[in-house]
Amino acid sequence: MAASMKCAWARCLSTILLNSTKHRCQISQPLYASCSNITGDSGNDEIIFRKAEGEGGTDQTRQEAGPADDTKKHRRDPGKAFTDVRVQKILLRLTGLDLDKVYEYRAAKGAGVAKVALMSDQQLKKVYESASYKALRKLQMPPVLGAREPIDEVLSEDPELEGLNTSKLVFIDISQRVPLKKRTIVVREPNGTLRKASWEERDVTLQKYFPQSGRKIGLPRMFQQDNLECMLDDGKHEYILNRACSQFEIDDPEYIRVTQRTYEHIDGNGKFEDLRSTRHFGPMIFYFTYYKKIDKLLVAFLEEESLEDSLDLVKLYHIVHPSCKSAEKVASMPDATPLEIIRAFAEMDATQKSLVQQAIQTYEKECDSTGSTQLRR
């Protein structure tokens, strides 16, 4: 029975990775409607990255946000690299699919009660395959974008209106069937200046007139730096990331701050498994890759004797940074083995070279002692 279940899961994953007609990972545009919409629980069977309505090109409307010491080195939009089909396939493979973790019970309002049913092997097989497809939808990754640029556009200067009001007046278009991104919101200042509303003013106004479930007006106290650090120390990484998806837009600087701080905390404490088989594991790996911080994660994969995951991680690094030294060397080695590719990265691009090289040596000794070089995930 266990063998049949493994075969069923293998067919399920193969279907996704080969972009089948019914269940495909369709990459369209590098812009998205809302992070809160990307939960994987919708009725749509396809895993689709949806373009945000009313958004323009990424180059003019977004700027990259990241660690201060790395910003100058990475000027291109991370969204373009994230939506690369090769990147998506690797992130999906690295995320893995642990059904026990995906369907782990979480106390929540409206949570259903577990049901027990008597089934034949054939019925159980169908239920297992159906659960695998639904789990893959739950693992749909929140996209990665650069921070949105501030809105600072004055529409008119009307000094004759100065003094008529002592506070700002906010005007919003409440017409039906207008996408939130396209909805016009303007502010009349007490001095008579008419301008477009800032992002913060738009968020507050839209939440008042068109409230979204799970989103609060203003910054929740849990995302204040001191409280955030306490929650991170308690190991609530997945909870923080899920709440960030509900509270913020994906290009909000606050969303980027919270998620990146969470990734850094996980990296610093080696808690990578906390996000394994969750929708946040892929974005975390991409963050480490984009900012050239994959060393500890690579060591963790090698310590697990997962050569396949280690190779995927290095390949991802070469896709995101095609001009790095190890990528150029590997390109000249068409017959390179997985360990040779990983070793090339360790020698030329690793920021913690001795740590990665030591992990490679330990892995090789372990393989020699067991007499096996088989890949194990």
mmCIF file of C-alpha atoms in Angstrom:
data_model
loop_
_atom_site.group_PDB
_atom_site.id
_atom_site.type_symbol
_atom_site.label_atom_id
_atom_site.label_comp_id
_atom_site.label_asym_id
_atom_site.label_seq_id
_atom_site.Cartn_x
_atom_site.Cartn_y
_atom_site.Cartn_z
ATOM 1 C CA MET A 1 0.000 0.000 0.000
ATOM 2 C CA ALA A 2 2.844 2.387 0.857
ATOM 3 C CA ALA A 3 4.389 1.747 -2.549
ATOM 4 C CA SER A 4 1.121 2.589 -4.306
ATOM 5 C CA MET A 5 0.825 5.827 -2.337
ATOM 6 C CA LYS A 6 4.365 6.839 -3.360
ATOM 7 C CA CYS A 7 3.553 6.097 -6.983
ATOM 8 C CA ALA A 8 0.381 8.189 -6.745
ATOM 9 C CA TRP A 9 2.321 11.132 -5.311
ATOM 10 C CA ALA A 10 5.043 10.748 -7.948
ATOM 11 C CA ARG A 11 2.454 10.947 -10.719
ATOM 12 C CA CYS A 12 0.870 13.976 -9.049
ATOM 13 C CA LEU A 13 4.152 15.895 -8.775
ATOM 14 C CA SER A 14 5.162 14.934 -12.315
ATOM 15 C CA THR A 15 1.891 16.355 -13.583
ATOM 16 C CA ILE A 16 2.552 19.683 -11.907
ATOM 17 C CA LEU A 17 6.174 19.947 -13.008
ATOM 18 C CA LEU A 18 5.347 19.084 -16.612
ATOM 19 C CA ASN A 19 2.708 21.849 -16.735
ATOM 20 C CA SER A 20 -0.209 19.618 -17.597
ATOM 21 C CA THR A 21 -3.421 21.046 -19.020
ATOM 22 C CA LYS A 22 -5.486 20.728 -15.862
ATOM 23 C CA HIS A 23 -2.931 21.452 -13.131
ATOM 24 C CA ARG A 24 -0.205 23.682 -14.476
ATOM 25 C CA CYS A 25 2.059 26.278 -12.951
ATOM 26 C CA GLN A 26 1.306 29.067 -15.403
ATOM 27 C CA ILE A 27 3.630 32.056 -15.259
ATOM 28 C CA SER A 28 2.043 35.142 -16.743
ATOM 29 C CA GLN A 29 3.124 38.577 -15.510
ATOM 30 C CA PRO A 30 5.392 39.629 -12.629
ATOM 31 C CA LEU A 31 2.660 41.726 -10.960
ATOM 32 C CA TYR A 32 -0.015 40.464 -8.623
ATOM 33 C CA ALA A 33 -3.360 41.579 -7.303
ATOM 34 C CA SER A 34 -2.950 41.076 -3.572
ATOM 35 C CA CYS A 35 -0.886 38.970 -1.239
ATOM 36 C CA SER A 36 -3.991 38.187 0.812
ATOM 37 C CA ASN A 37 -5.567 36.543 -2.240
ATOM 38 C CA ILE A 38 -2.724 34.053 -2.638
ATOM 39 C CA THR A 39 -3.814 31.411 -0.164
ATOM 40 C CA GLY A 40 -4.150 28.388 -2.414
ATOM 41 C CA ASP A 41 -7.653 27.756 -1.034
ATOM 42 C CA SER A 42 -9.639 29.101 -3.974
ATOM 43 C CA GLY A 43 -11.800 26.916 -6.146
ATOM 44 C CA ASN A 44 -9.502 27.294 -9.116
ATOM 45 C CA ASP A 45 -7.598 24.096 -9.895
ATOM 46 C CA GLU A 46 -4.754 25.947 -11.607
ATOM 47 C CA ILE A 47 -1.784 27.429 -9.825
ATOM 48 C CA ILE A 48 -1.683 30.818 -11.529
ATOM 49 C CA PHE A 49 0.225 33.991 -10.772
ATOM 50 C CA ARG A 50 -2.308 36.727 -11.459
ATOM 51 C CA LYS A 51 -1.394 40.157 -12.749
ATOM 52 C CA ALA A 52 -2.547 43.062 -10.624
ATOM 53 C CA GLU A 53 -5.331 45.016 -12.249
ATOM 54 C CA GLY A 54 -4.375 48.489 -13.308
ATOM 55 C CA GLU A 55 -0.670 48.127 -12.612
ATOM 56 C CA GLY A 56 1.969 49.433 -14.939
ATOM 57 C CA GLY A 57 5.484 48.216 -15.665
ATOM 58 C CA THR A 58 7.725 47.225 -12.825
ATOM 59 C CA ASP A 59 10.725 49.312 -13.816
ATOM 60 C CA GLN A 60 8.972 52.664 -13.395
ATOM 61 C CA THR A 61 6.716 51.891 -10.424
ATOM 62 C CA ARG A 62 8.867 49.835 -8.111
ATOM 63 C CA GLN A 63 12.224 50.022 -6.441
ATOM 64 C CA GLU A 64 13.995 47.145 -4.822
ATOM 65 C CA ALA A 65 14.010 46.855 -1.036
ATOM 66 C CA GLY A 66 16.592 44.790 0.758
ATOM 67 C CA PRO A 67 19.510 44.928 3.133
ATOM 68 C CA ALA A 68 21.222 48.297 2.966
ATOM 69 C CA ASP A 69 24.625 46.854 2.156
ATOM 70 C CA ASP A 70 23.283 44.861 -0.792
ATOM 71 C CA THR A 71 20.930 47.363 -2.409
ATOM 72 C CA LYS A 72 23.526 48.906 -4.713
ATOM 73 C CA LYS A 73 24.518 45.482 -5.991
ATOM 74 C CA HIS A 74 20.998 44.449 -7.026
ATOM 75 C CA ARG A 75 19.165 47.115 -8.980
ATOM 76 C CA ARG A 76 16.976 44.871 -11.120
ATOM 77 C CA ASP A 77 13.448 43.996 -10.084
ATOM 78 C CA PRO A 78 13.395 40.734 -8.068
ATOM 79 C CA GLY A 79 9.925 40.003 -9.463
ATOM 80 C CA LYS A 80 11.345 39.334 -12.916
ATOM 81 C CA ALA A 81 13.751 36.726 -11.590
ATOM 82 C CA PHE A 82 11.134 35.185 -9.291
ATOM 83 C CA THR A 83 8.664 34.543 -12.121
ATOM 84 C CA ASP A 84 11.249 32.822 -14.315
ATOM 85 C CA VAL A 85 9.826 29.365 -15.125
ATOM 86 C CA ARG A 86 13.118 27.677 -14.225
ATOM 87 C CA VAL A 87 13.151 29.419 -10.854
ATOM 88 C CA GLN A 88 9.557 28.408 -10.129
ATOM 89 C CA LYS A 89 10.201 24.743 -10.892
ATOM 90 C CA ILE A 90 13.248 24.616 -8.623
ATOM 91 C CA LEU A 91 11.438 26.409 -5.785
ATOM 92 C CA LEU A 92 8.535 23.991 -6.106
ATOM 93 C CA ARG A 93 10.850 20.990 -5.901
ATOM 94 C CA LEU A 94 12.739 22.381 -2.901
ATOM 95 C CA THR A 95 9.512 23.184 -1.048
ATOM 96 C CA GLY A 96 8.492 19.528 -1.086
ATOM 97 C CA LEU A 97 5.076 18.150 -0.215
ATOM 98 C CA ASP A 98 4.572 16.724 3.252
ATOM 99 C CA LEU A 99 0.828 16.090 3.478
ATOM 100 C CA ASP A 100 0.999 15.679 7.248
ATOM 101 C CA LYS A 101 2.393 19.201 7.562
ATOM 102 C CA VAL A 102 0.149 20.782 4.917
ATOM 103 C CA TYR A 103 -2.960 19.368 6.588
ATOM 104 C CA GLU A 104 -1.663 19.800 10.114
ATOM 105 C CA TYR A 105 -4.462 20.801 12.467
ATOM 106 C CA ARG A 106 -4.472 24.508 13.242
ATOM 107 C CA ALA A 107 -6.893 25.873 15.789
ATOM 108 C CA ALA A 108 -8.959 28.470 13.946
ATOM 109 C CA LYS A 109 -12.455 29.851 13.844
ATOM 110 C CA GLY A 110 -14.700 27.609 11.786
ATOM 111 C CA ALA A 111 -12.223 24.719 11.709
ATOM 112 C CA GLY A 112 -13.961 21.475 10.858
ATOM 113 C CA VAL A 113 -13.903 18.206 12.750
ATOM 114 C CA ALA A 114 -11.853 15.311 11.379
ATOM 115 C CA LYS A 115 -13.900 12.589 9.723
ATOM 116 C CA VAL A 116 -13.205 8.864 9.619
ATOM 117 C CA ALA A 117 -14.402 6.703 6.725
ATOM 118 C CA LEU A 118 -14.053 3.086 5.674
ATOM 119 C CA MET A 119 -12.601 2.839 2.137
ATOM 120 C CA SER A 120 -11.249 0.321 -0.299
ATOM 121 C CA ASP A 121 -7.670 0.615 -1.590
ATOM 122 C CA GLN A 122 -8.971 2.121 -4.829
ATOM 123 C CA GLN A 123 -11.043 4.743 -3.019
ATOM 124 C CA LEU A 124 -8.134 5.589 -0.709
ATOM 125 C CA LYS A 125 -5.869 6.044 -3.710
ATOM 126 C CA LYS A 126 -8.283 8.553 -5.293
ATOM 127 C CA VAL A 127 -8.661 10.456 -2.034
ATOM 128 C CA TYR A 128 -4.879 10.599 -1.648
ATOM 129 C CA GLU A 129 -4.393 11.984 -5.158
ATOM 130 C CA SER A 130 -7.148 14.554 -4.615
ATOM 131 C CA ALA A 131 -5.549 15.622 -1.330
ATOM 132 C CA SER A 132 -2.180 15.992 -3.073
ATOM 133 C CA TYR A 133 -3.633 18.345 -5.708
ATOM 134 C CA LYS A 134 -5.375 20.431 -3.052
ATOM 135 C CA ALA A 135 -2.159 20.552 -1.033
ATOM 136 C CA LEU A 136 -0.263 21.921 -4.018
ATOM 137 C CA ARG A 137 -2.786 24.743 -4.289
ATOM 138 C CA LYS A 138 -2.220 25.501 -0.612
ATOM 139 C CA LEU A 139 1.517 25.706 -1.344
ATOM 140 C CA GLN A 140 1.104 28.430 -3.971
ATOM 141 C CA MET A 141 3.887 30.877 -3.139
ATOM 142 C CA PRO A 142 3.375 34.567 -2.351
ATOM 143 C CA PRO A 143 5.319 36.422 -5.052
ATOM 144 C CA VAL A 144 8.403 38.513 -4.444
ATOM 145 C CA LEU A 145 8.452 42.144 -5.607
ATOM 146 C CA GLY A 146 10.478 45.248 -4.957
ATOM 147 C CA ALA A 147 9.079 48.028 -2.776
ATOM 148 C CA ARG A 148 6.594 50.392 -4.353
ATOM 149 C CA GLU A 149 7.742 53.957 -4.869
ATOM 150 C CA PRO A 150 6.033 56.746 -2.879
ATOM 151 C CA ILE A 151 3.161 58.633 -4.515
ATOM 152 C CA ASP A 152 4.003 62.323 -4.667
ATOM 153 C CA GLU A 153 1.913 63.920 -7.413
ATOM 154 C CA VAL A 154 0.265 67.306 -7.056
ATOM 155 C CA LEU A 155 -2.815 67.771 -9.248
ATOM 156 C CA SER A 156 -3.418 71.473 -8.690
ATOM 157 C CA GLU A 157 -2.479 74.442 -6.497
ATOM 158 C CA ASP A 158 -5.496 76.485 -5.389
ATOM 159 C CA PRO A 159 -4.353 79.147 -2.892
ATOM 160 C CA GLU A 160 -7.802 80.783 -2.956
ATOM 161 C CA LEU A 161 -9.109 77.757 -0.987
ATOM 162 C CA GLU A 162 -6.554 78.152 1.784
ATOM 163 C CA GLY A 163 -8.114 78.491 5.224
ATOM 164 C CA LEU A 164 -11.553 77.133 4.288
ATOM 165 C CA ASN A 165 -10.810 73.911 6.186
ATOM 166 C CA THR A 166 -8.511 73.130 9.080
ATOM 167 C CA SER A 167 -8.081 69.448 8.184
ATOM 168 C CA LYS A 168 -7.459 67.369 5.085
ATOM 169 C CA LEU A 169 -10.368 66.259 2.917
ATOM 170 C CA VAL A 170 -10.139 62.823 1.302
ATOM 171 C CA PHE A 171 -12.159 62.039 -1.832
ATOM 172 C CA ILE A 172 -12.614 58.483 -3.118
ATOM 173 C CA ASP A 173 -14.363 57.069 -6.165
ATOM 174 C CA ILE A 174 -16.896 54.548 -4.807
ATOM 175 C CA SER A 175 -18.239 53.469 -8.198
ATOM 176 C CA GLN A 176 -19.122 49.801 -8.496
ATOM 177 C CA ARG A 177 -16.881 47.306 -10.307
ATOM 178 C CA VAL A 178 -13.781 49.501 -10.169
ATOM 179 C CA PRO A 179 -10.663 47.539 -9.187
ATOM 180 C CA LEU A 180 -9.080 48.761 -5.964
ATOM 181 C CA LYS A 181 -5.797 49.451 -7.736
ATOM 182 C CA LYS A 182 -7.570 51.746 -10.229
ATOM 183 C CA ARG A 183 -9.805 53.513 -7.736
ATOM 184 C CA THR A 184 -9.104 57.248 -7.655
ATOM 185 C CA ILE A 185 -8.317 58.741 -4.246
ATOM 186 C CA VAL A 186 -7.244 62.371 -3.848
ATOM 187 C CA VAL A 187 -6.564 64.655 -0.877
ATOM 188 C CA ARG A 188 -7.295 68.390 -0.520
ATOM 189 C CA GLU A 189 -4.789 69.978 1.873
ATOM 190 C CA PRO A 190 -5.802 72.907 4.172
ATOM 191 C CA ASN A 191 -3.568 75.180 2.065
ATOM 192 C CA GLY A 192 -5.629 74.409 -1.051
ATOM 193 C CA THR A 193 -3.271 71.888 -2.681
ATOM 194 C CA LEU A 194 -4.994 68.960 -4.395
ATOM 195 C CA ARG A 195 -2.826 65.856 -4.655
ATOM 196 C CA LYS A 196 -3.043 62.094 -5.089
ATOM 197 C CA ALA A 197 -3.332 60.144 -1.861
ATOM 198 C CA SER A 198 -0.196 58.486 -0.501
ATOM 199 C CA TRP A 199 -0.007 54.705 -0.201
ATOM 200 C CA GLU A 200 -0.729 54.901 3.538
ATOM 201 C CA GLU A 201 -3.783 57.113 2.934
ATOM 202 C CA ARG A 202 -4.991 54.770 0.197
ATOM 203 C CA ASP A 203 -4.667 51.736 2.466
ATOM 204 C CA VAL A 204 -6.661 53.347 5.272
ATOM 205 C CA THR A 205 -9.379 54.710 2.979
ATOM 206 C CA LEU A 206 -9.812 51.513 0.998
ATOM 207 C CA GLN A 207 -10.022 49.428 4.175
ATOM 208 C CA LYS A 208 -12.775 51.710 5.497
ATOM 209 C CA TYR A 209 -14.902 51.633 2.341
ATOM 210 C CA PHE A 210 -13.955 48.175 1.041
ATOM 211 C CA PRO A 211 -12.793 46.154 4.066
ATOM 212 C CA GLN A 212 -10.760 43.008 3.420
ATOM 213 C CA SER A 213 -10.968 40.058 5.775
ATOM 214 C CA GLY A 214 -7.981 39.664 8.087
ATOM 215 C CA ARG A 215 -6.697 43.203 7.454
ATOM 216 C CA LYS A 216 -6.685 45.949 10.089
ATOM 217 C CA ILE A 217 -6.404 49.706 9.753
ATOM 218 C CA GLY A 218 -2.952 50.795 10.813
ATOM 219 C CA LEU A 219 0.017 48.652 11.743
ATOM 220 C CA PRO A 220 -0.938 45.804 14.126
ATOM 221 C CA ARG A 221 1.128 45.768 17.300
ATOM 222 C CA MET A 222 2.503 42.310 16.505
ATOM 223 C CA PHE A 223 4.474 43.837 13.616
ATOM 224 C CA GLN A 224 6.124 46.486 15.772
ATOM 225 C CA GLN A 225 9.808 45.659 15.979
ATOM 226 C CA ASP A 226 9.988 44.692 19.672
ATOM 227 C CA ASN A 227 6.876 42.525 19.518
ATOM 228 C CA LEU A 228 8.003 40.996 16.232
ATOM 229 C CA GLU A 229 11.315 39.953 17.772
ATOM 230 C CA CYS A 230 9.531 38.298 20.694
ATOM 231 C CA MET A 231 7.326 36.284 18.341
ATOM 232 C CA LEU A 232 10.321 35.266 16.253
ATOM 233 C CA ASP A 233 12.114 34.060 19.377
ATOM 234 C CA ASP A 234 9.017 31.967 20.145
ATOM 235 C CA GLY A 235 9.369 30.271 16.749
ATOM 236 C CA LYS A 236 6.132 31.614 15.234
ATOM 237 C CA HIS A 237 7.667 32.098 11.803
ATOM 238 C CA GLU A 238 4.850 30.640 9.708
ATOM 239 C CA TYR A 239 2.181 32.491 11.688
ATOM 240 C CA ILE A 240 3.977 35.817 11.198
ATOM 241 C CA LEU A 241 4.302 35.287 7.459
ATOM 242 C CA ASN A 242 0.655 34.247 7.092
ATOM 243 C CA ARG A 243 -0.489 37.346 8.982
ATOM 244 C CA ALA A 244 1.775 39.545 6.886
ATOM 245 C CA CYS A 245 0.120 38.152 3.742
ATOM 246 C CA SER A 246 -3.296 39.114 5.105
ATOM 247 C CA GLN A 247 -2.319 42.550 6.402
ATOM 248 C CA PHE A 248 -0.105 44.014 3.670
ATOM 249 C CA GLU A 249 0.158 44.300 -0.088
ATOM 250 C CA ILE A 250 3.116 42.361 -1.438
ATOM 251 C CA ASP A 251 4.969 45.510 -2.515
ATOM 252 C CA ASP A 252 4.367 47.327 0.776
ATOM 253 C CA PRO A 253 7.709 48.202 2.450
ATOM 254 C CA GLU A 254 6.254 46.940 5.747
ATOM 255 C CA TYR A 255 5.531 43.540 4.203
ATOM 256 C CA ILE A 256 9.066 43.376 2.855
ATOM 257 C CA ARG A 257 10.502 44.416 6.226
ATOM 258 C CA VAL A 258 8.541 41.781 8.157
ATOM 259 C CA THR A 259 9.196 38.916 5.754
ATOM 260 C CA GLN A 260 12.890 39.642 5.326
ATOM 261 C CA ARG A 261 13.415 39.958 9.085
ATOM 262 C CA THR A 262 11.662 36.601 9.509
ATOM 263 C CA TYR A 263 13.918 34.994 6.887
ATOM 264 C CA GLU A 264 17.009 36.434 8.565
ATOM 265 C CA HIS A 265 15.921 35.079 11.946
ATOM 266 C CA ILE A 266 15.381 31.626 10.454
ATOM 267 C CA ASP A 267 18.798 31.762 8.786
ATOM 268 C CA GLY A 268 20.514 32.892 11.960
ATOM 269 C CA ASN A 269 18.994 30.070 14.018
ATOM 270 C CA GLY A 270 19.028 27.335 11.374
ATOM 271 C CA LYS A 271 15.241 26.843 11.599
ATOM 272 C CA PHE A 272 14.763 26.150 7.888
ATOM 273 C CA GLU A 273 12.515 23.139 8.511
ATOM 274 C CA ASP A 274 9.931 25.412 10.155
ATOM 275 C CA LEU A 275 8.863 26.533 6.676
ATOM 276 C CA ARG A 276 9.442 23.288 4.770
ATOM 277 C CA SER A 277 6.288 22.202 2.913
ATOM 278 C CA THR A 278 4.691 25.623 3.409
ATOM 279 C CA ARG A 279 3.998 28.316 0.824
ATOM 280 C CA HIS A 280 6.713 30.509 2.361
ATOM 281 C CA PHE A 281 9.651 28.149 1.845
ATOM 282 C CA GLY A 282 10.115 29.102 -1.823
ATOM 283 C CA PRO A 283 10.130 32.886 -1.253
ATOM 284 C CA MET A 284 12.581 32.395 1.616
ATOM 285 C CA ILE A 285 14.963 30.413 -0.606
ATOM 286 C CA PHE A 286 14.622 33.032 -3.322
ATOM 287 C CA TYR A 287 15.458 35.792 -0.818
ATOM 288 C CA PHE A 288 18.617 33.978 0.282
ATOM 289 C CA THR A 289 19.565 33.376 -3.347
ATOM 290 C CA TYR A 290 18.863 36.891 -4.566
ATOM 291 C CA TYR A 291 20.957 38.462 -1.818
ATOM 292 C CA LYS A 292 23.700 35.793 -2.023
ATOM 293 C CA LYS A 293 23.106 34.260 1.403
ATOM 294 C CA ILE A 294 22.552 30.581 0.614
ATOM 295 C CA ASP A 295 25.592 29.242 2.497
ATOM 296 C CA LYS A 296 23.851 28.096 5.694
ATOM 297 C CA LEU A 297 20.915 26.628 3.789
ATOM 298 C CA LEU A 298 23.300 24.750 1.510
ATOM 299 C CA VAL A 299 25.128 23.377 4.541
ATOM 300 C CA ALA A 300 21.802 22.268 6.034
ATOM 301 C CA PHE A 301 20.940 20.361 2.839
ATOM 302 C CA LEU A 302 24.348 18.683 2.825
ATOM 303 C CA GLU A 303 24.013 17.738 6.490
ATOM 304 C CA GLU A 304 20.736 16.039 5.569
ATOM 305 C CA GLU A 305 22.678 14.191 2.863
ATOM 306 C CA SER A 306 20.295 15.693 0.312
ATOM 307 C CA LEU A 307 22.596 16.141 -2.654
ATOM 308 C CA GLU A 308 19.694 16.699 -5.016
ATOM 309 C CA ASP A 309 18.397 19.665 -2.992
ATOM 310 C CA SER A 310 21.926 21.035 -2.686
ATOM 311 C CA LEU A 311 22.396 20.847 -6.444
ATOM 312 C CA ASP A 312 19.042 22.532 -7.064
ATOM 313 C CA LEU A 313 20.016 25.364 -4.729
ATOM 314 C CA VAL A 314 23.289 25.998 -6.544
ATOM 315 C CA LYS A 315 21.532 25.808 -9.932
ATOM 316 C CA LEU A 316 19.035 28.378 -8.687
ATOM 317 C CA TYR A 317 21.921 30.627 -7.659
ATOM 318 C CA HIS A 318 23.395 30.347 -11.159
ATOM 319 C CA ILE A 319 20.037 31.206 -12.778
ATOM 320 C CA VAL A 320 19.547 34.301 -10.611
ATOM 321 C CA HIS A 321 23.226 35.338 -10.893
ATOM 322 C CA PRO A 322 24.270 34.100 -14.358
ATOM 323 C CA SER A 323 27.470 36.174 -14.396
ATOM 324 C CA CYS A 324 28.898 34.819 -11.133
ATOM 325 C CA LYS A 325 32.263 33.056 -11.295
ATOM 326 C CA SER A 326 31.013 29.564 -10.481
ATOM 327 C CA ALA A 327 28.267 29.785 -13.129
ATOM 328 C CA GLU A 328 30.844 30.639 -15.780
ATOM 329 C CA LYS A 329 33.081 27.793 -14.656
ATOM 330 C CA VAL A 330 30.237 25.253 -14.609
ATOM 331 C CA ALA A 331 29.217 26.362 -18.104
ATOM 332 C CA SER A 332 32.649 25.232 -19.295
ATOM 333 C CA MET A 333 32.202 21.836 -17.573
ATOM 334 C CA PRO A 334 29.370 20.053 -19.447
ATOM 335 C CA ASP A 335 30.096 16.716 -17.763
ATOM 336 C CA ALA A 336 30.467 18.070 -14.216
ATOM 337 C CA THR A 337 29.083 15.904 -11.420
ATOM 338 C CA PRO A 338 26.724 17.359 -8.781
ATOM 339 C CA LEU A 339 29.527 17.543 -6.211
ATOM 340 C CA GLU A 340 31.829 19.293 -8.692
ATOM 341 C CA ILE A 341 29.148 21.932 -9.323
ATOM 342 C CA ILE A 342 28.617 22.462 -5.599
ATOM 343 C CA ARG A 343 32.356 22.561 -4.977
ATOM 344 C CA ALA A 344 32.779 25.205 -7.711
ATOM 345 C CA PHE A 345 30.253 27.398 -5.905
ATOM 346 C CA ALA A 346 31.998 26.848 -2.571
ATOM 347 C CA GLU A 347 35.389 27.851 -3.974
ATOM 348 C CA MET A 348 34.306 30.886 -6.015
ATOM 349 C CA ASP A 349 31.078 32.416 -4.692
ATOM 350 C CA ALA A 350 30.401 31.211 -1.148
ATOM 351 C CA THR A 351 30.500 33.978 1.460
ATOM 352 C CA GLN A 352 31.353 31.390 4.140
ATOM 353 C CA LYS A 353 33.736 29.297 2.084
ATOM 354 C CA SER A 354 35.260 27.225 4.892
ATOM 355 C CA LEU A 355 31.829 26.311 6.295
ATOM 356 C CA VAL A 356 30.521 25.055 2.945
ATOM 357 C CA GLN A 357 33.724 23.219 2.083
ATOM 358 C CA GLN A 358 33.700 21.461 5.442
ATOM 359 C CA ALA A 359 30.090 20.379 4.850
ATOM 360 C CA ILE A 360 31.088 18.951 1.447
ATOM 361 C CA GLN A 361 33.946 16.990 2.999
ATOM 362 C CA THR A 362 31.670 15.630 5.729
ATOM 363 C CA TYR A 363 29.123 14.560 3.123
ATOM 364 C CA GLU A 364 31.796 12.751 1.104
ATOM 365 C CA LYS A 365 33.095 10.933 4.192
ATOM 366 C CA GLU A 366 29.563 9.873 5.087
ATOM 367 C CA CYS A 367 29.009 8.493 1.600
ATOM 368 C CA ASP A 368 32.324 6.609 1.760
ATOM 369 C CA SER A 369 31.526 5.125 5.157
ATOM 370 C CA THR A 370 28.112 3.885 4.070
ATOM 371 C CA GLY A 371 29.305 2.825 0.631
ATOM 372 C CA SER A 372 26.386 4.608 -0.999
ATOM 373 C CA THR A 373 26.190 7.685 -3.205
ATOM 374 C CA GLN A 374 22.448 7.555 -3.774
ATOM 375 C CA LEU A 375 20.587 10.819 -3.521
ATOM 376 C CA ARG A 376 18.333 11.119 -0.510
ATOM 377 C CA ARG A 377 15.784 13.869 0.008
#
